[in-house]
Amino acid sequence: MTSAQPLTVPALRDGCPFDVPRTYVRAAEQGPAVRVGTPDGSECWLITHHEEVRTVLADRRFSSDAMLPGFPLMTEELRKMVGESRASTPVVDDQEHIRRRRLLTAEFKAKKVDALRPQIQRMVDDTLDEMIAEGGPVDLVSRFALPVPSAVICLLLGVPVGDHDFFMDRSHVMLDFAAGPEAMMKARLELTEYMNRLTAEKQREPDEGLISHLLTSGELPADEVAGTGLLLLLAGHETTSSMLALSTLALLRNPGQPARLRENPALVKGAVEELLRYLTIVQNGVGRVALEDVEVGGQTIRAGEGVLCMLSTANRDEGVFTDPDELDLRRDARSHLSFGFGIHQCIGQSLARAELQIALETLLRRLPGLRLAAPFEELRFRDGVGFYGVEELPVTW
Ligand code: HEM
């Protein structure tokens, strides 16, 4: 093992809000596998380059079981939360994970998601109709970026329209570190109870939603179906919402780029890939723990040592992307790692892509005068926490 570096994680942004924190950039300059300190006094490895991040995420000698000793969870609070949520949302990497993943990938196949596009378009239009009727300035996060993914996940799971507000509010609190651990756990508990109730209802009266599909498949007991619903909510709601708000902001800060998209809406698919790369909202990396000694980037990672695969620095690897710090909607960014890689690669990526493509294209088309309604310098960003985001985005048009 090499001696500890002075770098510690998680790092806060210290320059432009779209730049990767300097600590991670420095780590990437030091090498593809760098030892860093964590707030709980332990150490882990930062995997920083594109090739090594892919290699580690594809290597079954690294586990994503957050309960294993050495897994880089940073704080005791997070460890406690993982422990309490484990019963309902098992995310490990054994045969059981493969079986469950197969059940879900069937629900998120590109073809199935494509069939949802007209409904997503309608949700985007309805949300915009309301926002436009109210008139600017509005907070784009609470009026658009959050309600759209929330409505989509409700549609997918089969959550009744009357429960949408409850669902959106609690799921936001559940992942809001600013709300504090107690409020987060309370929101999680309320959602767990809600999911259990909803699953029981779907058992009595099945519909076309994912919960009913999972129940009728007979592959999972009802409590695990409810847990899976919660997992999807956790994994798919705040992520897409953060991406939507930050993407809009990034486009507004690069004025030539939205014009290009308006002129040629066909560019939106590639643009979303580039925004996913440039923004890399999973900002503090994805954790793994080595199950045996493994050589990575010239370093030996010992069994039991934790690693953080830094998607952010991998996505700005100069060896893979030219001028990586530039947002360039015309570039081919498809090799970005924002949805991870390997057996845990994001299940919901087709859905997230469809939502982002439809929402951004529609927003720019319907509001050609869209602009910030507050100084950029006054915006507050979600720093340090798992998903990067902007707290509020005041806009007008
Ligand atoms: C822009 C939006 C999104 C981003 C950036 C994102 C990112 C990621 C990443 C990086 C992983 C891999 C984690 C790891 O390797 O440990 C992941 C896994 C996952 N994502 Fe997403 N995600 C997004 C949207 C969604 C959506 C919409 C859903 C579902 C509704 C979803 C469901 C999942 C699930 C279930 C996993 C776990 C897969 C497994 O462990 O096998 N995600 N996501």
Short mmCIF file of C-alpha atoms and ligand atoms in Angstrom, two decimals:
data_model
loop_
_atom_site.label_atom_id
_atom_site.label_comp_id
_atom_site.label_asym_id
_atom_site.label_seq_id
_atom_site.Cartn_x
_atom_site.Cartn_y
_atom_site.Cartn_z
CA MET A 1 0.00 0.00 0.00
CA THR A 2 1.37 3.48 -0.83
CA SER A 3 1.45 6.19 1.85
CA ALA A 4 -1.60 8.43 2.29
CA GLN A 5 -1.92 11.43 -0.01
CA PRO A 6 -2.97 14.78 1.44
CA LEU A 7 -6.15 14.64 -0.67
CA THR A 8 -9.45 13.95 1.09
CA VAL A 9 -12.93 13.17 -0.21
CA PRO A 10 -15.70 14.11 -0.74
CA ALA A 11 -14.44 17.31 -2.32
CA LEU A 12 -16.43 20.50 -2.73
CA ARG A 13 -16.55 22.56 -5.91
CA ASP A 14 -14.08 25.38 -5.72
CA GLY A 15 -14.30 27.13 -9.06
CA CYS A 16 -16.95 27.32 -11.76
CA PRO A 17 -19.96 25.23 -10.67
CA PHE A 18 -19.58 23.16 -13.84
CA ASP A 19 -15.94 22.31 -13.18
CA VAL A 20 -14.93 19.08 -11.46
CA PRO A 21 -13.65 19.88 -7.91
CA ARG A 22 -9.92 20.60 -7.97
CA THR A 23 -9.19 17.74 -5.54
CA TYR A 24 -10.48 15.21 -8.06
CA VAL A 25 -8.63 16.91 -10.91
CA ARG A 26 -5.39 16.79 -8.88
CA ALA A 27 -5.98 13.14 -8.10
CA ALA A 28 -6.46 12.41 -11.81
CA GLU A 29 -3.18 14.22 -12.52
CA GLN A 30 -1.41 12.02 -9.97
CA GLY A 31 -2.55 8.83 -11.66
CA PRO A 32 -5.40 6.44 -12.45
CA ALA A 33 -5.51 4.99 -8.91
CA VAL A 34 -4.76 7.35 -6.03
CA ARG A 35 -5.04 6.83 -2.29
CA VAL A 36 -7.19 9.43 -0.47
CA GLY A 37 -8.52 10.11 3.03
CA THR A 38 -12.22 9.97 3.94
CA PRO A 39 -14.05 11.93 6.67
CA ASP A 40 -14.33 8.89 8.94
CA GLY A 41 -10.55 8.77 9.15
CA SER A 42 -10.11 5.79 6.85
CA GLU A 43 -8.65 5.71 3.37
CA CYS A 44 -9.80 4.50 -0.01
CA TRP A 45 -8.69 4.59 -3.63
CA LEU A 46 -9.89 7.10 -6.19
CA ILE A 47 -10.02 5.56 -9.66
CA THR A 48 -9.79 8.56 -11.92
CA HIS A 49 -9.13 7.70 -15.58
CA HIS A 50 -11.70 6.50 -18.10
CA GLU A 51 -10.03 3.17 -18.87
CA GLU A 52 -9.46 2.18 -15.24
CA VAL A 53 -12.97 3.22 -14.16
CA ARG A 54 -14.41 0.94 -16.84
CA THR A 55 -12.03 -1.83 -15.88
CA VAL A 56 -12.95 -1.72 -12.18
CA LEU A 57 -16.70 -1.44 -12.80
CA ALA A 58 -16.55 -4.46 -15.12
CA ASP A 59 -14.40 -6.53 -12.74
CA ARG A 60 -16.30 -9.02 -10.59
CA ARG A 61 -13.46 -8.98 -8.06
CA PHE A 62 -14.93 -5.67 -6.89
CA SER A 63 -18.20 -5.76 -4.99
CA SER A 64 -20.88 -3.10 -4.68
CA ASP A 65 -22.14 -4.53 -1.38
CA ALA A 66 -22.09 -1.44 0.82
CA MET A 67 -22.33 -3.56 3.97
CA LEU A 68 -18.92 -5.18 3.42
CA PRO A 69 -16.09 -3.83 5.58
CA GLY A 70 -13.92 -1.42 3.64
CA PHE A 71 -16.74 -0.20 1.37
CA PRO A 72 -16.22 3.58 1.06
CA LEU A 73 -19.33 5.03 2.66
CA MET A 74 -17.60 8.11 4.12
CA THR A 75 -19.76 8.63 7.19
CA GLU A 76 -21.40 6.55 9.91
CA GLU A 77 -24.73 8.20 9.05
CA LEU A 78 -24.59 6.85 5.53
CA ARG A 79 -23.59 3.40 6.80
CA LYS A 80 -26.60 3.41 9.14
CA MET A 81 -28.92 4.42 6.31
CA VAL A 82 -27.59 1.69 4.06
CA GLY A 83 -28.05 -0.83 6.86
CA GLU A 84 -31.63 0.21 7.48
CA SER A 85 -32.54 0.26 3.80
CA ARG A 86 -30.87 -3.05 3.00
CA ALA A 87 -33.89 -5.12 3.93
CA SER A 88 -36.07 -3.46 1.31
CA THR A 89 -33.56 -2.60 -1.39
CA PRO A 90 -30.86 -5.23 -1.80
CA VAL A 91 -28.29 -3.99 -4.31
CA VAL A 92 -25.54 -6.60 -4.32
CA ASP A 93 -23.81 -8.49 -7.06
CA ASP A 94 -24.64 -12.17 -6.72
CA GLN A 95 -26.92 -14.45 -8.71
CA GLU A 96 -29.91 -12.96 -6.94
CA HIS A 97 -28.97 -9.51 -8.21
CA ILE A 98 -28.71 -10.86 -11.74
CA ARG A 99 -32.16 -12.47 -11.47
CA ARG A 100 -33.79 -9.29 -10.14
CA ARG A 101 -31.96 -7.12 -12.62
CA ARG A 102 -33.30 -9.26 -15.45
CA LEU A 103 -36.84 -8.74 -14.16
CA LEU A 104 -36.34 -5.01 -14.20
CA THR A 105 -34.42 -4.65 -17.45
CA ALA A 106 -37.42 -6.19 -19.17
CA GLU A 107 -39.48 -3.26 -17.86
CA PHE A 108 -36.95 -0.66 -19.03
CA LYS A 109 -36.17 -1.97 -22.51
CA ALA A 110 -35.72 0.77 -25.12
CA LYS A 111 -38.83 -0.49 -26.97
CA LYS A 112 -40.99 -0.25 -23.86
CA VAL A 113 -39.63 3.19 -23.07
CA ASP A 114 -40.28 4.35 -26.64
CA ALA A 115 -43.91 3.35 -26.20
CA LEU A 116 -44.04 5.73 -23.21
CA ARG A 117 -42.76 8.71 -25.20
CA PRO A 118 -46.19 10.12 -26.13
CA GLN A 119 -47.23 10.00 -22.47
CA ILE A 120 -43.98 11.63 -21.37
CA GLN A 121 -44.51 14.33 -24.02
CA ARG A 122 -48.01 14.96 -22.66
CA MET A 123 -46.69 15.24 -19.10
CA VAL A 124 -44.01 17.67 -20.18
CA ASP A 125 -46.56 19.77 -22.09
CA ASP A 126 -49.07 19.76 -19.22
CA THR A 127 -46.39 20.79 -16.72
CA LEU A 128 -45.23 23.58 -19.04
CA ASP A 129 -48.82 24.73 -19.67
CA GLU A 130 -49.29 25.25 -15.94
CA MET A 131 -45.96 26.97 -15.52
CA ILE A 132 -46.55 29.29 -18.47
CA ALA A 133 -50.06 30.13 -17.27
CA GLU A 134 -48.65 31.19 -13.92
CA GLY A 135 -46.11 33.43 -15.65
CA GLY A 136 -42.45 34.03 -14.85
CA PRO A 137 -40.32 34.28 -12.90
CA VAL A 138 -40.65 30.75 -11.52
CA ASP A 139 -38.36 28.23 -9.93
CA LEU A 140 -37.73 25.75 -12.73
CA VAL A 141 -36.69 23.05 -10.28
CA SER A 142 -39.97 22.89 -8.36
CA ARG A 143 -42.19 23.77 -11.36
CA PHE A 144 -40.66 21.59 -14.04
CA ALA A 145 -37.48 19.62 -13.32
CA LEU A 146 -38.95 17.79 -10.33
CA PRO A 147 -42.60 17.30 -11.38
CA VAL A 148 -41.79 15.74 -14.76
CA PRO A 149 -39.63 12.80 -13.54
CA SER A 150 -41.99 12.43 -10.60
CA ALA A 151 -45.03 12.10 -12.86
CA VAL A 152 -43.13 9.66 -15.10
CA ILE A 153 -42.09 7.38 -12.25
CA CYS A 154 -45.65 7.51 -10.88
CA LEU A 155 -46.94 6.48 -14.31
CA LEU A 156 -44.43 3.67 -14.49
CA LEU A 157 -45.16 2.29 -11.05
CA GLY A 158 -48.90 2.83 -11.24
CA VAL A 159 -49.15 5.48 -8.49
CA PRO A 160 -52.61 7.15 -8.63
CA VAL A 161 -52.63 10.80 -9.76
CA GLY A 162 -54.12 11.94 -6.43
CA ASP A 163 -50.99 10.72 -4.60
CA HIS A 164 -48.46 12.46 -6.85
CA ASP A 165 -47.84 15.45 -4.60
CA PHE A 166 -47.28 13.29 -1.52
CA PHE A 167 -44.98 11.06 -3.53
CA MET A 168 -42.97 13.93 -5.02
CA ASP A 169 -42.58 15.74 -1.71
CA ARG A 170 -41.45 12.71 0.32
CA SER A 171 -39.09 11.43 -2.32
CA HIS A 172 -37.43 14.84 -2.49
CA VAL A 173 -36.95 14.95 1.29
CA MET A 174 -35.72 11.36 1.35
CA LEU A 175 -32.63 12.38 -0.64
CA ASP A 176 -32.22 15.90 0.69
CA PHE A 177 -29.16 15.94 2.95
CA ALA A 178 -29.98 19.53 3.92
CA ALA A 179 -33.18 18.23 5.56
CA GLY A 180 -31.05 16.20 8.03
CA PRO A 181 -30.90 12.43 8.71
CA GLU A 182 -34.07 12.30 10.83
CA ALA A 183 -36.28 13.95 8.23
CA MET A 184 -34.71 11.78 5.53
CA MET A 185 -35.40 8.58 7.44
CA LYS A 186 -38.96 9.69 8.27
CA ALA A 187 -39.67 10.40 4.61
CA ARG A 188 -38.23 7.02 3.69
CA LEU A 189 -40.41 5.27 6.25
CA GLU A 190 -43.54 7.05 4.99
CA LEU A 191 -42.71 6.06 1.44
CA THR A 192 -42.02 2.46 2.47
CA GLU A 193 -45.43 2.28 4.16
CA TYR A 194 -47.02 3.89 1.12
CA MET A 195 -45.34 1.38 -1.23
CA ASN A 196 -46.49 -1.53 0.93
CA ARG A 197 -50.08 -0.23 0.81
CA LEU A 198 -49.91 0.40 -2.92
CA THR A 199 -48.53 -3.09 -3.56
CA ALA A 200 -51.36 -4.63 -1.52
CA GLU A 201 -53.88 -2.65 -3.61
CA LYS A 202 -52.28 -3.81 -6.86
CA GLN A 203 -52.52 -7.39 -5.64
CA ARG A 204 -56.27 -6.92 -5.34
CA GLU A 205 -56.66 -4.85 -8.49
CA PRO A 206 -53.79 -5.24 -10.97
CA ASP A 207 -53.21 -2.57 -13.61
CA GLU A 208 -50.68 -1.92 -16.40
CA GLY A 209 -47.98 -0.51 -14.06
CA LEU A 210 -44.63 -2.04 -13.18
CA ILE A 211 -45.69 -3.05 -9.66
CA SER A 212 -48.55 -5.12 -11.06
CA HIS A 213 -46.24 -6.66 -13.67
CA LEU A 214 -43.76 -7.70 -11.00
CA LEU A 215 -46.53 -9.11 -8.83
CA THR A 216 -48.11 -11.13 -11.62
CA SER A 217 -44.70 -12.44 -12.75
CA GLY A 218 -44.70 -14.36 -9.46
CA GLU A 219 -40.90 -13.98 -9.30
CA LEU A 220 -40.82 -11.80 -6.19
CA PRO A 221 -42.83 -11.82 -2.95
CA ALA A 222 -45.02 -8.74 -2.39
CA ASP A 223 -42.72 -7.09 0.19
CA GLU A 224 -39.81 -7.28 -2.27
CA VAL A 225 -41.94 -5.86 -5.04
CA ALA A 226 -42.67 -2.90 -2.75
CA GLY A 227 -38.93 -2.59 -1.98
CA THR A 228 -38.13 -2.64 -5.68
CA GLY A 229 -40.62 0.18 -6.26
CA LEU A 230 -38.81 2.21 -3.63
CA LEU A 231 -35.43 1.43 -5.15
CA LEU A 232 -36.60 2.68 -8.53
CA LEU A 233 -37.94 5.81 -6.95
CA LEU A 234 -34.66 6.40 -5.13
CA ALA A 235 -32.51 5.69 -8.15
CA GLY A 236 -34.56 7.35 -10.84
CA HIS A 237 -36.25 10.42 -9.53
CA GLU A 238 -33.79 12.93 -8.14
CA THR A 239 -31.15 11.93 -10.70
CA THR A 240 -33.25 12.84 -13.73
CA SER A 241 -34.58 15.94 -12.02
CA SER A 242 -31.06 17.20 -11.19
CA MET A 243 -29.94 16.50 -14.75
CA LEU A 244 -32.88 18.41 -16.16
CA ALA A 245 -32.31 21.53 -14.08
CA LEU A 246 -28.52 21.55 -14.49
CA SER A 247 -28.80 20.89 -18.22
CA THR A 248 -31.10 23.87 -18.63
CA LEU A 249 -28.69 26.03 -16.67
CA ALA A 250 -25.69 24.80 -18.66
CA LEU A 251 -27.52 25.61 -21.90
CA LEU A 252 -28.47 29.08 -20.68
CA ARG A 253 -24.83 29.74 -19.77
CA ASN A 254 -23.70 28.71 -23.26
CA PRO A 255 -26.03 30.89 -25.36
CA GLY A 256 -24.93 29.61 -28.79
CA GLN A 257 -25.86 26.06 -27.85
CA PRO A 258 -29.65 26.33 -27.30
CA ALA A 259 -29.96 28.19 -30.60
CA ARG A 260 -28.24 25.29 -32.32
CA LEU A 261 -30.72 22.86 -30.75
CA ARG A 262 -33.73 24.97 -31.69
CA GLU A 263 -32.58 25.14 -35.30
CA ASN A 264 -32.04 21.40 -35.46
CA PRO A 265 -34.05 19.42 -32.88
CA ALA A 266 -32.55 16.18 -34.25
CA LEU A 267 -29.39 17.17 -32.35
CA VAL A 268 -31.14 16.63 -29.03
CA LYS A 269 -30.11 12.98 -28.63
CA GLY A 270 -26.41 13.76 -28.98
CA ALA A 271 -26.85 16.91 -26.88
CA VAL A 272 -28.25 14.88 -23.98
CA GLU A 273 -25.24 12.53 -24.12
CA GLU A 274 -22.90 15.51 -24.00
CA LEU A 275 -24.82 17.07 -21.10
CA LEU A 276 -24.67 13.75 -19.24
CA ARG A 277 -20.90 13.69 -19.78
CA TYR A 278 -20.27 17.34 -18.98
CA LEU A 279 -22.42 17.48 -15.85
CA THR A 280 -21.76 13.98 -14.40
CA ILE A 281 -24.24 14.42 -11.57
CA VAL A 282 -23.04 11.27 -9.73
CA GLN A 283 -20.32 13.59 -8.52
CA ASN A 284 -18.48 11.69 -5.80
CA GLY A 285 -18.03 8.46 -7.66
CA VAL A 286 -19.51 5.00 -7.30
CA GLY A 287 -18.17 2.83 -4.53
CA ARG A 288 -16.80 -0.71 -4.64
CA VAL A 289 -14.72 -2.87 -2.34
CA ALA A 290 -12.02 -5.30 -3.52
CA LEU A 291 -12.79 -8.95 -2.78
CA GLU A 292 -9.20 -9.98 -3.52
CA ASP A 293 -5.93 -8.26 -4.40
CA VAL A 294 -6.27 -6.57 -7.79
CA GLU A 295 -3.79 -4.58 -9.87
CA VAL A 296 -5.28 -1.34 -11.21
CA GLY A 297 -3.33 1.35 -13.04
CA GLY A 298 -0.02 0.12 -11.67
CA GLN A 299 -1.23 -0.03 -8.05
CA THR A 300 -2.19 -3.08 -6.02
CA ILE A 301 -5.59 -2.70 -4.42
CA ARG A 302 -5.71 -5.13 -1.51
CA ALA A 303 -8.68 -7.31 -0.62
CA GLY A 304 -10.98 -5.31 1.69
CA GLU A 305 -9.89 -1.89 0.40
CA GLY A 306 -12.53 0.50 -0.89
CA VAL A 307 -12.48 2.28 -4.24
CA LEU A 308 -14.44 5.20 -5.60
CA CYS A 309 -14.80 5.14 -9.38
CA MET A 310 -14.81 8.79 -10.34
CA LEU A 311 -17.23 9.12 -13.24
CA SER A 312 -16.58 12.88 -13.28
CA THR A 313 -12.86 12.73 -14.02
CA ALA A 314 -13.33 9.73 -16.34
CA ASN A 315 -15.81 11.81 -18.32
CA ARG A 316 -13.23 14.58 -18.65
CA ASP A 317 -10.36 12.30 -19.58
CA GLU A 318 -8.37 14.10 -22.29
CA GLY A 319 -7.36 10.78 -23.79
CA VAL A 320 -11.00 10.10 -24.63
CA PHE A 321 -12.64 13.52 -25.07
CA THR A 322 -10.98 16.47 -26.82
CA ASP A 323 -11.23 19.73 -24.83
CA PRO A 324 -13.16 17.85 -22.14
CA ASP A 325 -13.98 20.96 -20.09
CA GLU A 326 -15.96 22.43 -23.00
CA LEU A 327 -19.67 21.79 -23.42
CA ASP A 328 -19.93 20.93 -27.12
CA LEU A 329 -23.32 19.61 -28.17
CA ARG A 330 -21.94 18.40 -31.49
CA ARG A 331 -19.38 16.04 -30.03
CA ASP A 332 -19.89 12.29 -29.93
CA ALA A 333 -20.01 11.80 -26.16
CA ARG A 334 -21.53 8.32 -26.18
CA SER A 335 -18.58 6.74 -24.41
CA HIS A 336 -19.29 8.74 -21.24
CA LEU A 337 -19.69 6.75 -18.04
CA SER A 338 -22.45 8.77 -16.39
CA PHE A 339 -24.68 5.70 -16.15
CA GLY A 340 -21.84 3.57 -14.80
CA PHE A 341 -20.57 0.42 -16.49
CA GLY A 342 -20.72 -3.33 -16.04
CA ILE A 343 -23.28 -5.39 -14.15
CA HIS A 344 -24.65 -2.44 -12.19
CA GLN A 345 -24.94 -0.08 -15.13
CA CYS A 346 -28.04 2.07 -14.78
CA ILE A 347 -31.22 0.14 -15.47
CA GLY A 348 -33.23 3.30 -16.10
CA GLN A 349 -30.94 4.90 -18.66
CA SER A 350 -33.33 4.60 -21.61
CA LEU A 351 -36.05 6.18 -19.55
CA ALA A 352 -33.78 8.98 -18.29
CA ARG A 353 -32.63 9.67 -21.85
CA ALA A 354 -36.20 9.80 -23.17
CA GLU A 355 -37.26 12.18 -20.39
CA LEU A 356 -34.28 14.48 -20.89
CA GLN A 357 -34.61 14.54 -24.67
CA ILE A 358 -38.32 15.30 -24.63
CA ALA A 359 -38.19 17.79 -21.75
CA LEU A 360 -35.24 19.82 -23.06
CA GLU A 361 -36.43 19.92 -26.67
CA THR A 362 -39.92 21.02 -25.57
CA LEU A 363 -38.68 23.59 -23.07
CA LEU A 364 -36.42 25.29 -25.63
CA ARG A 365 -39.05 25.15 -28.37
CA ARG A 366 -41.92 26.50 -26.31
CA LEU A 367 -39.92 29.14 -24.42
CA PRO A 368 -37.49 30.70 -26.90
CA GLY A 369 -36.95 33.63 -24.53
CA LEU A 370 -36.02 31.43 -21.56
CA ARG A 371 -33.43 33.12 -19.34
CA LEU A 372 -32.17 33.24 -15.77
CA ALA A 373 -34.17 35.48 -13.44
CA ALA A 374 -31.41 35.72 -10.80
CA PRO A 375 -27.68 36.36 -10.96
CA PHE A 376 -25.81 33.15 -11.74
CA GLU A 377 -23.46 33.85 -8.80
CA GLU A 378 -26.39 33.67 -6.36
CA LEU A 379 -27.52 30.15 -7.32
CA ARG A 380 -27.01 27.50 -4.65
CA PHE A 381 -25.70 24.13 -5.76
CA ARG A 382 -26.02 20.71 -4.15
CA ASP A 383 -22.40 20.13 -3.37
CA GLY A 384 -20.75 17.26 -1.53
CA VAL A 385 -23.84 15.01 -1.67
CA GLY A 386 -24.23 12.02 -4.02
CA PHE A 387 -26.05 13.74 -6.87
CA TYR A 388 -24.98 17.21 -7.97
CA GLY A 389 -27.78 19.65 -8.59
CA VAL A 390 -29.03 23.20 -8.25
CA GLU A 391 -31.37 23.94 -5.33
CA GLU A 392 -33.49 26.48 -7.18
CA LEU A 393 -33.38 27.81 -10.71
CA PRO A 394 -35.27 31.10 -11.07
CA VAL A 395 -36.14 31.65 -14.74
CA THR A 396 -38.36 33.81 -16.84
CA TRP A 397 -39.12 34.01 -20.59
C1 HEM B 1 -29.87 11.05 -15.45
C2 HEM B 1 -30.38 10.14 -14.67
C3 HEM B 1 -29.61 8.98 -14.06
C4 HEM B 1 -28.27 8.85 -13.78
C5 HEM B 1 -27.15 9.85 -14.03
C6 HEM B 1 -28.10 7.52 -13.20
C7 HEM B 1 -26.88 7.00 -12.83
C8 HEM B 1 -26.68 5.70 -12.37
C9 HEM B 1 -25.41 5.10 -12.09
C10 HEM B 1 -24.04 5.79 -12.23
C11 HEM B 1 -25.62 3.82 -11.68
C12 HEM B 1 -24.57 2.77 -11.34
C13 HEM B 1 -24.30 2.68 -9.86
C14 HEM B 1 -23.21 1.67 -9.55
O1 HEM B 1 -22.53 1.18 -10.43
O2 HEM B 1 -23.05 1.38 -8.35
C15 HEM B 1 -27.06 3.61 -11.68
C16 HEM B 1 -27.69 2.45 -11.29
C17 HEM B 1 -29.05 2.30 -11.24
N1 HEM B 1 -30.01 3.16 -11.74
FE1 HEM B 1 -29.67 4.97 -12.55
N2 HEM B 1 -29.32 6.90 -13.14
C18 HEM B 1 -30.27 7.75 -13.66
C19 HEM B 1 -31.62 7.50 -13.82
C20 HEM B 1 -32.25 6.33 -13.43
C21 HEM B 1 -33.66 6.05 -13.62
C22 HEM B 1 -34.67 6.97 -14.31
C23 HEM B 1 -33.91 4.83 -13.03
C24 HEM B 1 -35.20 4.05 -12.91
C25 HEM B 1 -36.38 4.55 -12.87
C26 HEM B 1 -32.64 4.34 -12.52
C27 HEM B 1 -32.47 3.14 -11.88
C28 HEM B 1 -31.25 2.60 -11.52
C29 HEM B 1 -31.11 1.32 -10.84
C30 HEM B 1 -32.23 0.39 -10.41
C31 HEM B 1 -29.72 1.12 -10.65
C32 HEM B 1 -29.04 -0.08 -9.98
C33 HEM B 1 -28.62 -1.09 -11.02
C34 HEM B 1 -27.89 -2.27 -10.43
O3 HEM B 1 -27.33 -2.19 -9.34
O4 HEM B 1 -27.87 -3.31 -11.11
N3 HEM B 1 -31.67 5.28 -12.78
N4 HEM B 1 -27.68 4.77 -12.13
#
